[in-house]
Amino acid sequence: MKTKNIMIVGVGGQGSLLASKLLGRLLLGRGYDVKVSEVHGMSQRGGSVVTYVRFGEKVYSPIIDKGEADYILSFELLEAARWTEYLKPGGKIITNTQRINPMPVITGAAVYPEGLVEEMQQKGMDVDAFDALSLAEQAGSPKAVNLVLLGRLSKTADFTEAEWMQAIEASVPPKFLALNREAFALGRNS
Amino acid sequence: MKTLMLGNEAVARGLYEAGCAFLSSYPGTPSTEISEAAAKYPEIYAEWAPNEKVAMEAAFGAALAGKRSFCGMKHVGLNVAADPLFTISYTGINAGMVIGVADDAGMHSSQNEQDSRHYAKAAKLPMLEPADSAEALAFAKLAYTISEQFDTPVLLKMCTRVAHSQSIVEPGERQEPAPKPYEKNPQKYIMMPGYAKLRHPVVEERTKALAAYAETAPCNRVEAGEDHSIGIITHSTSYQYVKEVCGDRFPVLKLGMAWPMPEKLIRDFAASVSLLVVVEELDGFIEDYCRSLGLALSGKDFFSPIGELSQNIVAEKLGLKAEHGSALEAKIPARPPVMCAGCPHRGLFYTLAKGNYTVIGDIGCYTLGAVAPLNAIDSVVCMGASISGIHGFNKAGGAEGKKTVAVIGDSTFMHSGMTGLVNVAYNASNSTVIILDNSITGMTGHQQNPTTGYNLKGDPASKVDLTALCHAVGIARVRVVDPYDLAACEAAIKEETEANEPSVIISRRPCALLKYVKHKAPLNVDPAACKGCKMCMKIGCPAISMEGGKAKIDATLCTGCGVCSQLCKFGALCAREEA
C-alpha cells in the first residue's frame, strides 16, 4: 500500500503528543511500518506545533510534505487553516473549532481571520469542523480534546473499536483511562 | 520485540546494549532525550554536567579508567567542547568513547545552523550518521566497536529529524564488555609537545586505516537501481527523502560514516552512473570530498545549504513530480512561541523594557523577552555571552544615555556565565548582571542543573549557592528580587545600574510549569472598572486579550501571578471571587 499520512497540528501545550503516541501504537499493532515525527524545544512555548504520523508497508521520510496529508487533525481552527497546503487532493481536515489567539492577534498587530471553514469548503476541501472542546469538557476535562479528535478520526479510519481501546489503554495512565475512553466515545459518536 | 522509539531513545538503547557504563552530557535540543533515556537504565551512571566541555572531559576520564563512556550535546555544544575534542583525538582512548552531537538544520531551536561534520574532518575523528531509529541503535553499538578497534573517540551525529522521529527498532540484550584496566602511559595520555608530536603521526595513520575500513564498513552501502542515468550519494535524513521520491529507480550510495569517506567505493559508484548527484543537508561536505577526487557532480548547485531538505525539494530538484496542496487566501497570522502565562521572566523583562535599558541577552526561554510586545533584548549570541559581552560593551563606553544590564538563566550561568562574571570582577567593569533563577533548565524541557539541588537521576544533590558564589568571585553587591514584584524589580535594577561597582541581581522564582509550583486562582476582570487602556497588554501574557474594548482573562491559562494587576491603575484586574 502507498504510505498514508496524518498530520496533527495545534498550539504548543494542547496535548498533541499523546495523540501521536496513541496513533503510533495503533498502527504498530496492525503491523505497519510507522514513523512519528515531532519537534521539541523552543517551538513548543505556545507556538504552532506539528506532528507527522506516517504508515504503510515501508515508510522512508519522517516528515509529511505539501500536498501529501490524507488527514489533517487540528486542535485549533487557525492551525488547520495554516497547514491546508499540506492536504492531499481528496484528503480530509478534521478540526476543533476552538480559537486560540496567537500573540500578534492579542497585541493587535494581526487579525484572526473569519470564514476559514467556508474558504476551505470553497476550495473543495473535505472539512469536518466541530466543537471538540465542549465534548472534552463534557467528558470531564478540556485537556481531553486529543481523544475527542481521535474519536472523530476513528469514524473514517479502518480500525475496530477494540483496536482503538487497546491503544488507548496502552498510552494513558490508569487514573485517566475512564476520562479518555469517554472523550474518545463522545468524538466517535458525535 | 518491535517497538517505536525516538531516534534519541534508540541511541540510549544502543549505549545500554553496548555496555556503556558512564554518561555525562549537557542538555540541548535536539540531543537532550539521549541522556534522559539513558539515565533510566540503572546500569548506566548518567549525569548532567555544567557544560559540554566538562561532560566530554568527564567521559574521557571514564574511558581512560576503562569503562565505555558517552557524552551528548547539541551542535553548538560541540563548539564548547572543541578543546578536549581535538586533543583526545591524539590520546585515543582506553575503553570505547562515543560523542553524540545533534545538528539542527532548519534551526527549530538553535541560534545557528552549523554542520558538525566539519568537526570530524578537522579533529580527524570518525563520525557515524544514522538515518532512522534502527540505525541510531545499531550505529551507537558500532561506534564502540570502531572506537576500541581504532583507539579513537567516535562521533555519532544526529539531526533533528532523526533525533525527534520515532521509528521501529528491535531492542537486543546488553553486553558487558571485558574490563580494560587503566595503565599509566605518559607518551599516550600526556599531551605536552614532546609526546603530542609522537601522537600526531599515529592520528594520521589511524585516519588512513579508518578510510580503508570505510570501504567495507557495514554502515556504508550501495543500493542498486535500474536507471543508471543518475546515481545519488546521500546520508542521514536526506537518504530518506531520496528513497521516498526515487524508490529503487536510481542507484544510491548511502554513507552512514560521514568521515573518513571511502574513496574507492565512491569512485566505483561514480563510474557506474552517468550523472553523479550528491543530496546532503546543510554544507556540501560529501560534495567537497568528491570534488577533491576530481569527480564531476551536481550537489549544492541544486540543493541549498540553507535549511532542511524534504521529499518535495528532492523531487523538484531531480525534475520529478512533487505534490502540492492549496493554501488559503486568508492571511494567517504567525503563531510564534511566547513566554508562558505566569512565567517569572515576564515581570523582569517588562521592567527592563519600561526603563529602556540596553539588554545583553543569553540562551534560554528568556530569549523570548526579545519579541513583541516586550522587545526588551539587544543581543543574543551564545551560552554565556551576556556577561562577557556586557563587560566589553561597558568598557567601550556602552550605549549613550542608557544603562545596560546582562540577563542570563541559572543553568546558562553555570554553563559558561561564571567565568564571564570573574572577568567583570577581576577587570572591574561597572556591569550589572541579572541571573534569572527559575530553578530549572527551562527551554530544553526541565532538566536539573547544579543550582537546583537534584541530579539527572532525580536524586538530591549539592546545590550551588548563587549569592555566595557571586560574592566569592569578587562581586560585593548581590541582591535577590522576586520578579512578580514589579516595584521591587524596578528599584533593584535602578539602584544597581546606578551604583559605581559591579553588581548581580538574582531574579528568583521557579518556572511556572514546574509540577511543585502551586498556582493561585486565575484573576478576574471587573468590567465596570476596566477602562480598556491596554496597559495590561504590554506584558505579552497569552492569558490576556481584549474583547469588546475590555480586558479578558483566559482562566484556563492564568496562574494568578498578579503581574498584570500591578499595571492596572483602575484596580480592574483582581483575584477571582469564589461564588
PDB file of C-alpha atoms in Angstrom, chain B residues 265-490:
ATOM      1  CA  LEU B 265      33.640   2.964  -3.056  1.00  0.00           C
ATOM      2  CA  ILE B 266      32.781   6.478  -4.186  1.00  0.00           C
ATOM      3  CA  ARG B 267      34.937   6.300  -7.348  1.00  0.00           C
ATOM      4  CA  ASP B 268      33.444   2.930  -8.339  1.00  0.00           C
ATOM      5  CA  PHE B 269      29.935   4.204  -7.705  1.00  0.00           C
ATOM      6  CA  ALA B 270      30.568   7.368  -9.739  1.00  0.00           C
ATOM      7  CA  ALA B 271      31.940   5.276 -12.611  1.00  0.00           C
ATOM      8  CA  SER B 272      28.783   3.168 -12.680  1.00  0.00           C
ATOM      9  CA  VAL B 273      26.407   6.095 -13.317  1.00  0.00           C
ATOM     10  CA  SER B 274      26.091   8.831 -15.966  1.00  0.00           C
ATOM     11  CA  LEU B 275      25.409  11.729 -13.638  1.00  0.00           C
ATOM     12  CA  LEU B 276      26.552  11.798 -10.034  1.00  0.00           C
ATOM     13  CA  VAL B 277      24.272  13.733  -7.663  1.00  0.00           C
ATOM     14  CA  VAL B 278      25.057  14.390  -4.017  1.00  0.00           C
ATOM     15  CA  VAL B 279      21.988  15.005  -1.859  1.00  0.00           C
ATOM     16  CA  GLU B 280      23.017  16.312   1.556  1.00  0.00           C
ATOM     17  CA  GLU B 281      21.584  18.713   4.098  1.00  0.00           C
ATOM     18  CA  LEU B 282      23.460  21.921   5.006  1.00  0.00           C
ATOM     19  CA  ASP B 283      27.031  22.141   3.683  1.00  0.00           C
ATOM     20  CA  GLY B 284      28.494  20.375   0.665  1.00  0.00           C
ATOM     21  CA  PHE B 285      30.662  18.141   2.825  1.00  0.00           C
ATOM     22  CA  ILE B 286      30.411  14.960   0.753  1.00  0.00           C
ATOM     23  CA  GLU B 287      30.464  17.121  -2.355  1.00  0.00           C
ATOM     24  CA  ASP B 288      33.756  18.786  -1.446  1.00  0.00           C
ATOM     25  CA  TYR B 289      35.345  15.398  -0.851  1.00  0.00           C
ATOM     26  CA  CYS B 290      34.080  14.062  -4.181  1.00  0.00           C
ATOM     27  CA  ARG B 291      35.358  17.151  -5.969  1.00  0.00           C
ATOM     28  CA  SER B 292      38.729  16.662  -4.313  1.00  0.00           C
ATOM     29  CA  LEU B 293      38.781  13.277  -6.069  1.00  0.00           C
ATOM     30  CA  GLY B 294      38.219  15.098  -9.361  1.00  0.00           C
ATOM     31  CA  LEU B 295      34.696  13.760  -9.795  1.00  0.00           C
ATOM     32  CA  ALA B 296      32.109  15.770 -11.721  1.00  0.00           C
ATOM     33  CA  LEU B 297      28.804  16.031  -9.906  1.00  0.00           C
ATOM     34  CA  SER B 298      25.757  18.062  -9.038  1.00  0.00           C
ATOM     35  CA  GLY B 299      25.093  18.987  -5.450  1.00  0.00           C
ATOM     36  CA  LYS B 300      24.924  22.375  -3.840  1.00  0.00           C
ATOM     37  CA  ASP B 301      24.282  23.934  -7.253  1.00  0.00           C
ATOM     38  CA  PHE B 302      20.817  22.370  -6.835  1.00  0.00           C
ATOM     39  CA  PHE B 303      20.329  21.855  -3.126  1.00  0.00           C
ATOM     40  CA  SER B 304      20.557  24.905  -0.879  1.00  0.00           C
ATOM     41  CA  PRO B 305      22.963  24.851   2.053  1.00  0.00           C
ATOM     42  CA  ILE B 306      20.261  26.704   3.987  1.00  0.00           C
ATOM     43  CA  GLY B 307      17.555  24.919   5.968  1.00  0.00           C
ATOM     44  CA  GLU B 308      16.209  21.407   5.803  1.00  0.00           C
ATOM     45  CA  LEU B 309      15.574  19.303   2.732  1.00  0.00           C
ATOM     46  CA  SER B 310      12.298  17.418   2.201  1.00  0.00           C
ATOM     47  CA  GLN B 311      10.868  14.925  -0.262  1.00  0.00           C
ATOM     48  CA  ASN B 312       9.316  17.731  -2.328  1.00  0.00           C
ATOM     49  CA  ILE B 313      12.597  19.613  -2.571  1.00  0.00           C
ATOM     50  CA  VAL B 314      14.432  16.458  -3.644  1.00  0.00           C
ATOM     51  CA  ALA B 315      11.706  15.619  -6.186  1.00  0.00           C
ATOM     52  CA  GLU B 316      11.699  19.105  -7.695  1.00  0.00           C
ATOM     53  CA  LYS B 317      15.464  19.310  -7.990  1.00  0.00           C
ATOM     54  CA  LEU B 318      15.622  15.889  -9.641  1.00  0.00           C
ATOM     55  CA  GLY B 319      12.952  17.021 -12.104  1.00  0.00           C
ATOM     56  CA  LEU B 320      10.363  14.620 -10.703  1.00  0.00           C
ATOM     57  CA  LYS B 321       6.786  15.375  -9.790  1.00  0.00           C
ATOM     58  CA  ALA B 322       6.168  16.925  -6.387  1.00  0.00           C
ATOM     59  CA  GLU B 323       2.725  17.091  -4.833  1.00  0.00           C
ATOM     60  CA  HIS B 324       1.197  20.452  -3.975  1.00  0.00           C
ATOM     61  CA  GLY B 325      -1.840  21.368  -1.951  1.00  0.00           C
ATOM     62  CA  SER B 326      -3.561  24.721  -1.866  1.00  0.00           C
ATOM     63  CA  ALA B 327      -3.080  27.458   0.662  1.00  0.00           C
ATOM     64  CA  LEU B 328      -5.961  29.680   1.727  1.00  0.00           C
ATOM     65  CA  GLU B 329      -6.258  33.269   0.534  1.00  0.00           C
ATOM     66  CA  ALA B 330      -6.978  34.332   4.126  1.00  0.00           C
ATOM     67  CA  LYS B 331      -3.995  35.959   5.801  1.00  0.00           C
ATOM     68  CA  ILE B 332      -2.944  33.541   8.516  1.00  0.00           C
ATOM     69  CA  PRO B 333      -1.205  35.310  11.411  1.00  0.00           C
ATOM     70  CA  ALA B 334       2.010  33.722  12.647  1.00  0.00           C
ATOM     71  CA  ARG B 335       1.978  31.900  15.971  1.00  0.00           C
ATOM     72  CA  PRO B 336       5.431  32.443  17.414  1.00  0.00           C
ATOM     73  CA  PRO B 337       6.441  30.852  20.713  1.00  0.00           C
ATOM     74  CA  VAL B 338       5.755  33.091  23.706  1.00  0.00           C
ATOM     75  CA  MET B 339       6.621  33.244  27.377  1.00  0.00           C
ATOM     76  CA  CYS B 340       4.080  31.109  29.203  1.00  0.00           C
ATOM     77  CA  ALA B 341       1.369  32.647  31.363  1.00  0.00           C
ATOM     78  CA  GLY B 342       2.838  33.020  34.838  1.00  0.00           C
ATOM     79  CA  CYS B 343       6.426  32.951  33.522  1.00  0.00           C
ATOM     80  CA  PRO B 344       8.619  34.597  36.167  1.00  0.00           C
ATOM     81  CA  HIS B 345      10.728  36.225  33.428  1.00  0.00           C
ATOM     82  CA  ARG B 346       7.837  38.409  32.264  1.00  0.00           C
ATOM     83  CA  GLY B 347       7.829  40.903  35.126  1.00  0.00           C
ATOM     84  CA  LEU B 348      11.557  41.401  34.903  1.00  0.00           C
ATOM     85  CA  PHE B 349      11.573  41.973  31.149  1.00  0.00           C
ATOM     86  CA  TYR B 350       8.648  44.362  31.444  1.00  0.00           C
ATOM     87  CA  THR B 351      10.709  46.371  33.932  1.00  0.00           C
ATOM     88  CA  LEU B 352      13.703  46.387  31.561  1.00  0.00           C
ATOM     89  CA  ALA B 353      11.543  47.456  28.610  1.00  0.00           C
ATOM     90  CA  LYS B 354       9.888  50.197  30.651  1.00  0.00           C
ATOM     91  CA  GLY B 355      13.248  51.510  31.863  1.00  0.00           C
ATOM     92  CA  ASN B 356      14.624  51.489  28.296  1.00  0.00           C
ATOM     93  CA  TYR B 357      17.703  49.527  29.328  1.00  0.00           C
ATOM     94  CA  THR B 358      20.156  48.083  26.844  1.00  0.00           C
ATOM     95  CA  VAL B 359      19.966  44.333  27.478  1.00  0.00           C
ATOM     96  CA  ILE B 360      22.711  41.908  26.534  1.00  0.00           C
ATOM     97  CA  GLY B 361      20.857  38.594  26.454  1.00  0.00           C
ATOM     98  CA  ASP B 362      21.656  34.906  26.552  1.00  0.00           C
ATOM     99  CA  ILE B 363      20.359  31.467  25.558  1.00  0.00           C
ATOM    100  CA  GLY B 364      17.192  30.122  27.190  1.00  0.00           C
ATOM    101  CA  CYS B 365      13.418  30.562  27.378  1.00  0.00           C
ATOM    102  CA  TYR B 366      14.072  34.156  28.380  1.00  0.00           C
ATOM    103  CA  THR B 367      15.393  34.885  24.879  1.00  0.00           C
ATOM    104  CA  LEU B 368      11.647  35.307  24.236  1.00  0.00           C
ATOM    105  CA  GLY B 369      11.980  38.638  26.078  1.00  0.00           C
ATOM    106  CA  ALA B 370      13.258  39.834  22.691  1.00  0.00           C
ATOM    107  CA  VAL B 371       9.902  39.502  20.927  1.00  0.00           C
ATOM    108  CA  ALA B 372       6.903  41.825  20.831  1.00  0.00           C
ATOM    109  CA  PRO B 373       5.422  43.376  22.830  1.00  0.00           C
ATOM    110  CA  LEU B 374       8.359  43.346  25.276  1.00  0.00           C
ATOM    111  CA  ASN B 375      11.159  43.841  22.686  1.00  0.00           C
ATOM    112  CA  ALA B 376      13.483  44.021  25.661  1.00  0.00           C
ATOM    113  CA  ILE B 377      16.721  42.417  24.396  1.00  0.00           C
ATOM    114  CA  ASP B 378      19.514  43.896  22.279  1.00  0.00           C
ATOM    115  CA  SER B 379      21.754  40.914  21.540  1.00  0.00           C
ATOM    116  CA  VAL B 380      21.866  37.130  21.895  1.00  0.00           C
ATOM    117  CA  VAL B 381      24.853  35.142  20.665  1.00  0.00           C
ATOM    118  CA  CYS B 382      25.688  32.007  22.608  1.00  0.00           C
ATOM    119  CA  MET B 383      25.754  30.449  26.064  1.00  0.00           C
ATOM    120  CA  GLY B 384      27.402  32.868  28.497  1.00  0.00           C
ATOM    121  CA  ALA B 385      27.876  35.713  26.005  1.00  0.00           C
ATOM    122  CA  SER B 386      25.663  38.062  28.022  1.00  0.00           C
ATOM    123  CA  ILE B 387      28.112  38.536  30.880  1.00  0.00           C
ATOM    124  CA  SER B 388      31.293  38.506  28.822  1.00  0.00           C
ATOM    125  CA  GLY B 389      29.536  40.792  26.363  1.00  0.00           C
ATOM    126  CA  ILE B 390      28.340  43.427  28.831  1.00  0.00           C
ATOM    127  CA  HIS B 391      31.854  43.704  30.192  1.00  0.00           C
ATOM    128  CA  GLY B 392      33.242  44.654  26.784  1.00  0.00           C
ATOM    129  CA  PHE B 393      30.211  46.774  25.974  1.00  0.00           C
ATOM    130  CA  ASN B 394      30.595  48.824  29.135  1.00  0.00           C
ATOM    131  CA  LYS B 395      34.392  49.086  28.866  1.00  0.00           C
ATOM    132  CA  ALA B 396      33.853  50.520  25.388  1.00  0.00           C
ATOM    133  CA  GLY B 397      31.532  53.169  26.767  1.00  0.00           C
ATOM    134  CA  GLY B 398      28.199  51.387  26.423  1.00  0.00           C
ATOM    135  CA  ALA B 399      25.137  52.918  24.813  1.00  0.00           C
ATOM    136  CA  GLU B 400      24.962  56.670  25.155  1.00  0.00           C
ATOM    137  CA  GLY B 401      22.484  57.888  27.719  1.00  0.00           C
ATOM    138  CA  LYS B 402      21.297  54.388  28.590  1.00  0.00           C
ATOM    139  CA  LYS B 403      22.078  51.917  31.286  1.00  0.00           C
ATOM    140  CA  THR B 404      22.972  48.375  30.330  1.00  0.00           C
ATOM    141  CA  VAL B 405      22.304  45.029  32.000  1.00  0.00           C
ATOM    142  CA  ALA B 406      23.132  41.420  31.159  1.00  0.00           C
ATOM    143  CA  VAL B 407      20.468  38.728  31.639  1.00  0.00           C
ATOM    144  CA  ILE B 408      21.305  35.038  31.962  1.00  0.00           C
ATOM    145  CA  GLY B 409      19.450  31.964  33.263  1.00  0.00           C
ATOM    146  CA  ASP B 410      20.577  29.830  36.183  1.00  0.00           C
ATOM    147  CA  SER B 411      21.664  26.884  34.042  1.00  0.00           C
ATOM    148  CA  THR B 412      23.357  29.095  31.467  1.00  0.00           C
ATOM    149  CA  PHE B 413      25.169  30.913  34.271  1.00  0.00           C
ATOM    150  CA  MET B 414      26.525  27.554  35.498  1.00  0.00           C
ATOM    151  CA  HIS B 415      27.383  26.564  31.921  1.00  0.00           C
ATOM    152  CA  SER B 416      29.591  29.493  30.986  1.00  0.00           C
ATOM    153  CA  GLY B 417      28.425  32.629  32.757  1.00  0.00           C
ATOM    154  CA  MET B 418      30.638  32.188  35.821  1.00  0.00           C
ATOM    155  CA  THR B 419      33.906  32.810  34.014  1.00  0.00           C
ATOM    156  CA  GLY B 420      32.456  35.964  32.478  1.00  0.00           C
ATOM    157  CA  LEU B 421      31.481  37.165  35.936  1.00  0.00           C
ATOM    158  CA  VAL B 422      35.015  36.545  37.171  1.00  0.00           C
ATOM    159  CA  ASN B 423      36.166  38.820  34.360  1.00  0.00           C
ATOM    160  CA  VAL B 424      33.653  41.514  35.336  1.00  0.00           C
ATOM    161  CA  ALA B 425      35.008  41.469  38.895  1.00  0.00           C
ATOM    162  CA  TYR B 426      38.684  40.986  38.062  1.00  0.00           C
ATOM    163  CA  ASN B 427      38.875  43.571  35.305  1.00  0.00           C
ATOM    164  CA  ALA B 428      36.400  45.838  37.077  1.00  0.00           C
ATOM    165  CA  SER B 429      33.719  46.823  34.638  1.00  0.00           C
ATOM    166  CA  ASN B 430      30.818  48.603  36.241  1.00  0.00           C
ATOM    167  CA  SER B 431      28.344  45.997  34.975  1.00  0.00           C
ATOM    168  CA  THR B 432      25.013  44.755  36.321  1.00  0.00           C
ATOM    169  CA  VAL B 433      24.259  41.109  35.740  1.00  0.00           C
ATOM    170  CA  ILE B 434      20.760  39.733  36.297  1.00  0.00           C
ATOM    171  CA  ILE B 435      20.629  35.984  36.914  1.00  0.00           C
ATOM    172  CA  LEU B 436      17.151  34.727  36.053  1.00  0.00           C
ATOM    173  CA  ASP B 437      16.955  31.879  38.539  1.00  0.00           C
ATOM    174  CA  ASN B 438      13.843  29.834  37.726  1.00  0.00           C
ATOM    175  CA  SER B 439      15.241  26.748  39.495  1.00  0.00           C
ATOM    176  CA  ILE B 440      15.432  24.592  36.364  1.00  0.00           C
ATOM    177  CA  THR B 441      16.857  24.365  32.838  1.00  0.00           C
ATOM    178  CA  GLY B 442      13.660  25.501  31.160  1.00  0.00           C
ATOM    179  CA  MET B 443      13.837  25.643  27.407  1.00  0.00           C
ATOM    180  CA  THR B 444      15.120  22.129  26.847  1.00  0.00           C
ATOM    181  CA  GLY B 445      12.234  20.771  28.931  1.00  0.00           C
ATOM    182  CA  HIS B 446      13.067  20.943  32.641  1.00  0.00           C
ATOM    183  CA  GLN B 447      16.455  19.418  33.271  1.00  0.00           C
ATOM    184  CA  GLN B 448      18.154  19.656  36.643  1.00  0.00           C
ATOM    185  CA  ASN B 449      21.381  21.653  36.977  1.00  0.00           C
ATOM    186  CA  PRO B 450      23.901  22.451  39.724  1.00  0.00           C
ATOM    187  CA  THR B 451      21.638  25.172  41.173  1.00  0.00           C
ATOM    188  CA  THR B 452      18.516  23.030  41.566  1.00  0.00           C
ATOM    189  CA  GLY B 453      19.576  20.575  44.266  1.00  0.00           C
ATOM    190  CA  TYR B 454      18.793  17.486  42.171  1.00  0.00           C
ATOM    191  CA  ASN B 455      20.741  15.455  39.611  1.00  0.00           C
ATOM    192  CA  LEU B 456      19.838  13.733  36.325  1.00  0.00           C
ATOM    193  CA  LYS B 457      18.722  10.583  38.110  1.00  0.00           C
ATOM    194  CA  GLY B 458      16.343  12.714  40.225  1.00  0.00           C
ATOM    195  CA  ASP B 459      18.300  12.214  43.427  1.00  0.00           C
ATOM    196  CA  PRO B 460      19.102  15.061  45.844  1.00  0.00           C
ATOM    197  CA  ALA B 461      22.439  16.692  45.046  1.00  0.00           C
ATOM    198  CA  SER B 462      24.634  19.518  46.255  1.00  0.00           C
ATOM    199  CA  LYS B 463      23.239  22.914  45.355  1.00  0.00           C
ATOM    200  CA  VAL B 464      25.249  25.944  44.259  1.00  0.00           C
ATOM    201  CA  ASP B 465      24.647  28.992  46.436  1.00  0.00           C
ATOM    202  CA  LEU B 466      24.498  31.691  43.764  1.00  0.00           C
ATOM    203  CA  THR B 467      24.766  34.589  46.209  1.00  0.00           C
ATOM    204  CA  ALA B 468      27.838  33.131  47.892  1.00  0.00           C
ATOM    205  CA  LEU B 469      29.386  32.293  44.534  1.00  0.00           C
ATOM    206  CA  CYS B 470      28.981  35.866  43.264  1.00  0.00           C
ATOM    207  CA  HIS B 471      30.474  37.236  46.477  1.00  0.00           C
ATOM    208  CA  ALA B 472      33.333  34.763  46.243  1.00  0.00           C
ATOM    209  CA  VAL B 473      34.414  35.907  42.781  1.00  0.00           C
ATOM    210  CA  GLY B 474      34.526  39.499  43.984  1.00  0.00           C
ATOM    211  CA  ILE B 475      31.074  40.994  43.461  1.00  0.00           C
ATOM    212  CA  ALA B 476      30.136  42.844  46.653  1.00  0.00           C
ATOM    213  CA  ARG B 477      26.660  43.982  45.568  1.00  0.00           C
ATOM    214  CA  VAL B 478      24.442  40.906  45.260  1.00  0.00           C
ATOM    215  CA  ARG B 479      20.695  41.039  45.918  1.00  0.00           C
ATOM    216  CA  VAL B 480      17.676  38.830  45.331  1.00  0.00           C
ATOM    217  CA  VAL B 481      14.320  40.043  43.959  1.00  0.00           C
ATOM    218  CA  ASP B 482      11.002  38.409  43.218  1.00  0.00           C
ATOM    219  CA  PRO B 483      10.212  39.069  39.535  1.00  0.00           C
ATOM    220  CA  TYR B 484       6.479  39.009  40.299  1.00  0.00           C
ATOM    221  CA  ASP B 485       7.050  42.204  42.339  1.00  0.00           C
ATOM    222  CA  LEU B 486       7.394  44.953  39.733  1.00  0.00           C
ATOM    223  CA  ALA B 487       8.192  47.755  42.185  1.00  0.00           C
ATOM    224  CA  ALA B 488      10.970  45.712  43.772  1.00  0.00           C
ATOM    225  CA  CYS B 489      12.385  44.819  40.329  1.00  0.00           C
ATOM    226  CA  GLU B 490      12.358  48.429  39.233  1.00  0.00           C
TER     227      GLU B 490
END
